[in-house]
Amino acid sequence: MIQLHNVYMSYQGDGAALSNVTLKIAKGEFVFLTGVSGAGKSTLLKLLYGALQPTRGQVVIDGVNVSKLPSSQLPFLRRKVGVVFQDFKLLSNRSVLENVALTLEVLGWGKKDINKRVYHILKQMGLEHKLNSTPLRLSGGEQQRIALARALVNEPKIILADEPTGNLDEESREKVLSILKEANIRGSTVVIATHDRRLIESSHKRLIVLDKGHIVEDSDES
Amino acid sequence: MIQLHNVYMSYQGDGAALSNVTLKIAKGEFVFLTGVSGAGKSTLLKLLYGALQPTRGQVVIDGVNVSKLPSSQLPFLRRKVGVVFQDFKLLSNRSVLENVALTLEVLGWGKKDINKRVYHILKQMGLEHKLNSTPLRLSGGEQQRIALARALVNEPKIILADEPTGNLDEESREKVLSILKEANIRGSTVVIATHDRRLIESSHKRLIVLDKGHIVEDSDES
Amino acid sequence: MSRKNVAKRPKLAREGVGGRLHYFVERAFTNIRQNLPVNLLTIGTISLAFLILSLALLIFVNLERVTETWSDRVQVTAYFEGDLSPGDLSTLKARIKAIKGTADIDYVSREEALQRFSGRLKGQEALLEGVSYEILPSSLEIHLKKDNRDSEAVSRYVAQLKKIPLITEVQYGEEWVKRFSHFMNLVRFAGILVAGFIVLAVVFIVANTIKLTIYARKDELELMGLVGATRLFIKVPFLIEGVVQGVVGASVALLVLTGVYLAFLHNADFFFSFNTIEAGLLFLPASHIVALLFGGAALGFLGSLASLKRFISL
Amino acid sequence: MSRKNVAKRPKLAREGVGGRLHYFVERAFTNIRQNLPVNLLTIGTISLAFLILSLALLIFVNLERVTETWSDRVQVTAYFEGDLSPGDLSTLKARIKAIKGTADIDYVSREEALQRFSGRLKGQEALLEGVSYEILPSSLEIHLKKDNRDSEAVSRYVAQLKKIPLITEVQYGEEWVKRFSHFMNLVRFAGILVAGFIVLAVVFIVANTIKLTIYARKDELELMGLVGATRLFIKVPFLIEGVVQGVVGASVALLVLTGVYLAFLHNADFFFSFNTIEAGLLFLPASHIVALLFGGAALGFLGSLASLKRFISL
Ligand SMILES: Nc1ncnc2c1ncn2[C@@H]1O[C@H](COP(=O)(O)OP(=O)(O)OP(=O)(O)O)[C@@H](O)[C@H]1O
Ligand SMILES: Nc1ncnc2c1ncn2[C@@H]1O[C@H](COP(=O)(O)OP(=O)(O)OP(=O)(O)O)[C@@H](O)[C@H]1O
Ligand SMILES: [Mg+2]
Ligand SMILES: [Mg+2]
């Protein structure tokens, strides 16, 4: 499903954010990605949804070589990938409903189906009563769950979640984790970048540790 | 230093975000504020730096009744308070140096002193090499530490930190905590809103728990 | 909810181009509503820019009209030996009519000539004591068609006229026609220069303004791309929004212009005892109005398109 | 670093108003640099708006000049019985000069009158055969000062003139003066209307544009307030930025206008054998240029001030 081969990534002028990363994540896997702040987790995820192109090396998602993908094809890759951004990226002038609906509108869903589906997922997140709020009128944790809902609403093949529980309490965190696990059971491949040791430890899933852009540990290989 | 008396806060049209909150935090205290997502932690902090006015009740900071403060005096209150915002609020078109310097510019410091002081605090955060980066070119955890640096750089009397470690790894978290504790030892009153149980447990400090806008536990009083 | 249900996406909004268009239009109007302050500022600026443009056009149209009136004075007078019989006169007229460029022919008899002449001598009538009308020749005054009033066309015309045997002399104020011709060219040149200038300025003002509003929404553009929207899907609502802004802006400008025009008509009448209807103060012809509205639409469209290019490089 | 060191803030940037101002100006220019794209768009729009404004002014100035030339034709002719001795003539002239509004007096002798007359009869000189110059009277042609050329002032002037005993008749084309007067009033009214219109439009366009750019930076305004900046501290750099945008915009507009003016001078000369210097095509006078620059500054300042009000309600 996801393959990285000798990937090297450096932002203009800076040193390498990722060095020589080779990685294989099979369809249906559930993976944690961890490492100190600035280790390159977000950078790695950005490569997987085509927000960045690797400086060197190959990134293959679902059989498609992202580095060789013409930009007109990129949207179709992104529709298979649901992303929870570390900074949420919610649109502050749209309601919660509209923010979550975006993913489905892009796919051409009809209004009725969208409303039904969005209500369903917001209810799962415990936020159905905030449907008509705007993101700026939500608490930090509520925003984070909206971002999660937007990523999951179309049940994408791949779910990339960048620090999805940083603003959540124990209980919400458990709920979010179980929702992600359910999606995983239904077939989605899940990659979660997180600092949350407790989350990682309680899950007994594959763990990849980054440090200064290198993979220093991969529980699957050791 | 901080006193809330029968504070009741509701956003327009919504139910109460805070109900009947009475609270006293002495000068030099170190307090954790916790509670599930949406419990009202950020709302409480916003009252303390005058971003919100309570619907009912009194908020007194450093002897000043915030609810009766003329808006022209508000800036002088805010200069005594360093805030780490949950959403960072970094200016994306300014460099890290300038972002942190802002607090000192407002106080009228000279350029040289500012540069020296900012470098010092960034070094403490382990980010002195990012001085000339802009926030959008930083990782999430790096941004969070910049936000923290900006709040601490003028050694304010009161430090309010809203989820200051949500994007940080264990190690950075310890460092941040020790920096906050140092500031506390030097005389600052510190209030930290967080979900991080581990942080709270390892610190043995006063803990206030909010739920649905009510204070349900206060380790100082129980 | 099983995966199967969802993975196969449910029925589309409305299938086909119509459904898509419906979605895009709805989206565009929702966007306008959700970004109302910015949209109002933009529409305001476009209105003002178009107000200047349409005002310039209005002035231009009326100036054109005035200069046309002036050019009516370009006239050629043909003299002939002695008096002509009515038959000869009408053959002569017919021959002149046949020359390309002739608009109108007036016969001026000796009596009329004398009358006019004494009119021109107002105050010095003493001079005409003892002058009989027989001294003055009769003549044909020929008005030319609009397109034949510049100096070259007139001299070409006169050359043709001179070929007619009965005509002995042709007068047409050569010097005056030349100067008038120059003057008209200059006015036209200046007018086109100014108009071109204003059009350019308006185009850039509108484009700049739209660029600013899109700038303010670059986060939205970025996110749409990240969520898997195609370039077209992102752009179309913005383009529709641009067209709406352009058309609304142009319409508001035209409404205000109409108001000002009517107020001016009324007040000029009142304050200056200047009969505006008689003076023929024109409003913009329908063609110009349509052109302005289309211009607004095109400008909004192209302005958005150009601005989007900078941000959508998926 | 001990708390004592820091709590007492170190020496200020530069103490006093000078130091503050220095900081604010530096901040403003840094802001311009850091928001360059938006600033360029804003300055571009302001330039274009001012270009239209200054172009309108240029046209207005030149029209004013043309109408002034036209009004030179408002002249009063005074006739007197028989010939005057040189002595009488100069007393008469002196008396006329004494009347308020007199600009110039020309003596037209009988010979000159005849010459002019025959000039006007070009082509019909036959008429003058046998006419001697003694039929024509000699006269004084009086030009009026600029402010005395409207219909009322002229008739007041003529009334004064008629009181002088030697003068037997006064002619001034009453009808023509009246119509010219009306026409001038109309042109002036329309000119002021159009100019006022354009000024208003430009003011709003610039204000709107500045509002858009400040809109795009509302996060910055909010954060400054949260960090303890006073209203003044937040506003001043934005106001300076607005002034810079206004002045730079106006300057660019004036430069472009100068370029176009010179190019026009050159090409009009070339294409129309129209001697522009002789025709006296004017550029904007220094006073107008200064006014435009100040206008730019004021507009930038006030535009920013008004826009900031919406966002700074600390
Ligand atoms: N600007 C606002 N307008 C309306 N409601 C708001 C606004 N800000 C917060 N709320 C609501 O008030 C409640 C308390 O929000 P607050 O941000 O204080 O929670 P919190 O304890 O900080 O949560 P978190 O841990 O998720 O940050 C929430 O239900 C939230 O939706
Ligand atoms: N757009 C960018 N331009 C330049 N450097 C960048 C950019 N984004 C990230 N970096 C740098 O690349 C390194 C890796 O960043 P990345 O965001 O991948 O870290 P991370 O592991 O996600 O950290 P965190 O846990 O703090 O989110 C960091 O040193 C960061 O400063
Ligand atoms: Mg990250
Ligand atoms: Mg919060």
PDB file of N, CA and C in Angstrom, chain A residues 2 8 15 21 28-29 52-53 59 64 80 85 101 130 141-142 158-159 162 164 168 176 185 188 198-199 202 210:
ATOM      1  N   ILE A   2       1.825   1.312   0.959  1.00  0.00           N
ATOM      2  CA  ILE A   2       2.738   2.462   1.031  1.00  0.00           C
ATOM      3  C   ILE A   2       4.164   1.950   0.985  1.00  0.00           C
ATOM      4  N   TYR A   8      14.979  10.787   0.491  1.00  0.00           N
ATOM      5  CA  TYR A   8      15.798  11.826   1.081  1.00  0.00           C
ATOM      6  C   TYR A   8      15.042  13.117   0.840  1.00  0.00           C
ATOM      7  N   GLY A  15      19.194  21.567   6.070  1.00  0.00           N
ATOM      8  CA  GLY A  15      19.716  20.208   6.059  1.00  0.00           C
ATOM      9  C   GLY A  15      18.594  19.225   5.752  1.00  0.00           C
ATOM     10  N   VAL A  21      15.225   7.140   3.922  1.00  0.00           N
ATOM     11  CA  VAL A  21      14.114   6.425   4.558  1.00  0.00           C
ATOM     12  C   VAL A  21      13.565   5.361   3.608  1.00  0.00           C
ATOM     13  N   GLY A  28      -3.949  -2.395   5.113  1.00  0.00           N
ATOM     14  CA  GLY A  28      -4.618  -2.819   6.333  1.00  0.00           C
ATOM     15  C   GLY A  28      -3.766  -2.752   7.592  1.00  0.00           C
ATOM     16  N   GLU A  29      -2.556  -2.232   7.479  1.00  0.00           N
ATOM     17  CA  GLU A  29      -1.719  -2.114   8.679  1.00  0.00           C
ATOM     18  C   GLU A  29      -2.131  -0.931   9.531  1.00  0.00           C
ATOM     19  N   LEU A  52       4.449  17.286  -0.517  1.00  0.00           N
ATOM     20  CA  LEU A  52       5.868  17.511  -0.785  1.00  0.00           C
ATOM     21  C   LEU A  52       6.335  16.466  -1.784  1.00  0.00           C
ATOM     22  N   GLN A  53       7.337  16.827  -2.554  1.00  0.00           N
ATOM     23  CA  GLN A  53       7.985  15.853  -3.407  1.00  0.00           C
ATOM     24  C   GLN A  53       9.338  15.527  -2.793  1.00  0.00           C
ATOM     25  N   VAL A  59       8.447   7.384  -3.769  1.00  0.00           N
ATOM     26  CA  VAL A  59       7.315   7.190  -2.869  1.00  0.00           C
ATOM     27  C   VAL A  59       6.196   6.549  -3.674  1.00  0.00           C
ATOM     28  N   VAL A  64       0.931   3.661  -7.054  1.00  0.00           N
ATOM     29  CA  VAL A  64       1.225   4.855  -7.856  1.00  0.00           C
ATOM     30  C   VAL A  64       2.494   5.521  -7.339  1.00  0.00           C
ATOM     31  N   LYS A  80      -8.056   9.148  -1.930  1.00  0.00           N
ATOM     32  CA  LYS A  80      -7.929   7.856  -1.263  1.00  0.00           C
ATOM     33  C   LYS A  80      -7.325   8.022   0.122  1.00  0.00           C
ATOM     34  N   PHE A  85      -4.513  17.002   9.808  1.00  0.00           N
ATOM     35  CA  PHE A  85      -3.329  17.853   9.830  1.00  0.00           C
ATOM     36  C   PHE A  85      -3.002  18.258  11.257  1.00  0.00           C
ATOM     37  N   ALA A 101     -18.105  18.276   5.365  1.00  0.00           N
ATOM     38  CA  ALA A 101     -18.734  17.893   4.102  1.00  0.00           C
ATOM     39  C   ALA A 101     -17.791  18.038   2.908  1.00  0.00           C
ATOM     40  N   LYS A 130     -22.597  20.623  17.613  1.00  0.00           N
ATOM     41  CA  LYS A 130     -21.806  21.764  17.137  1.00  0.00           C
ATOM     42  C   LYS A 130     -21.882  21.905  15.619  1.00  0.00           C
ATOM     43  N   GLY A 141      -9.842  20.962  21.539  1.00  0.00           N
ATOM     44  CA  GLY A 141     -10.087  19.538  21.359  1.00  0.00           C
ATOM     45  C   GLY A 141     -11.227  19.281  20.397  1.00  0.00           C
ATOM     46  N   GLU A 142     -12.233  20.151  20.449  1.00  0.00           N
ATOM     47  CA  GLU A 142     -13.355  19.994  19.517  1.00  0.00           C
ATOM     48  C   GLU A 142     -12.886  20.201  18.079  1.00  0.00           C
ATOM     49  N   ILE A 158      -6.565   5.102   2.961  1.00  0.00           N
ATOM     50  CA  ILE A 158      -5.418   5.360   3.833  1.00  0.00           C
ATOM     51  C   ILE A 158      -5.769   6.517   4.762  1.00  0.00           C
ATOM     52  N   ILE A 159      -5.462   6.356   6.043  1.00  0.00           N
ATOM     53  CA  ILE A 159      -5.688   7.446   6.985  1.00  0.00           C
ATOM     54  C   ILE A 159      -4.357   7.872   7.572  1.00  0.00           C
ATOM     55  N   ASP A 162      -1.825  13.221  11.955  1.00  0.00           N
ATOM     56  CA  ASP A 162      -0.634  13.862  12.507  1.00  0.00           C
ATOM     57  C   ASP A 162      -0.969  14.423  13.884  1.00  0.00           C
ATOM     58  N   PRO A 164      -3.064  13.393  16.344  1.00  0.00           N
ATOM     59  CA  PRO A 164      -4.511  13.626  16.365  1.00  0.00           C
ATOM     60  C   PRO A 164      -5.096  13.740  17.761  1.00  0.00           C
ATOM     61  N   LEU A 168      -6.560  16.414  23.304  1.00  0.00           N
ATOM     62  CA  LEU A 168      -7.705  15.658  23.814  1.00  0.00           C
ATOM     63  C   LEU A 168      -7.444  15.069  25.190  1.00  0.00           C
ATOM     64  N   VAL A 176     -11.257   8.315  20.082  1.00  0.00           N
ATOM     65  CA  VAL A 176     -10.641   8.557  18.777  1.00  0.00           C
ATOM     66  C   VAL A 176      -9.857   7.333  18.334  1.00  0.00           C
ATOM     67  N   ILE A 185     -10.126  -1.861  10.919  1.00  0.00           N
ATOM     68  CA  ILE A 185     -10.750  -3.169  10.773  1.00  0.00           C
ATOM     69  C   ILE A 185     -11.570  -3.232   9.486  1.00  0.00           C
ATOM     70  N   SER A 188      -9.091   0.195   6.197  1.00  0.00           N
ATOM     71  CA  SER A 188      -8.198   1.326   5.958  1.00  0.00           C
ATOM     72  C   SER A 188      -6.816   1.060   6.539  1.00  0.00           C
ATOM     73  N   ARG A 198       1.580   6.758  25.877  1.00  0.00           N
ATOM     74  CA  ARG A 198       0.526   5.930  26.438  1.00  0.00           C
ATOM     75  C   ARG A 198      -0.330   5.310  25.332  1.00  0.00           C
ATOM     76  N   LEU A 199      -0.645   6.147  24.354  1.00  0.00           N
ATOM     77  CA  LEU A 199      -1.420   5.692  23.210  1.00  0.00           C
ATOM     78  C   LEU A 199      -0.715   4.541  22.520  1.00  0.00           C
ATOM     79  N   SER A 202      -0.463   1.288  24.786  1.00  0.00           N
ATOM     80  CA  SER A 202      -1.704   0.558  25.037  1.00  0.00           C
ATOM     81  C   SER A 202      -2.211  -0.161  23.792  1.00  0.00           C
ATOM     82  N   LEU A 210      11.430   7.782  14.396  1.00  0.00           N
ATOM     83  CA  LEU A 210      12.311   8.627  13.594  1.00  0.00           C
ATOM     84  C   LEU A 210      13.222   9.428  14.512  1.00  0.00           C
TER      85      LEU A 210
END
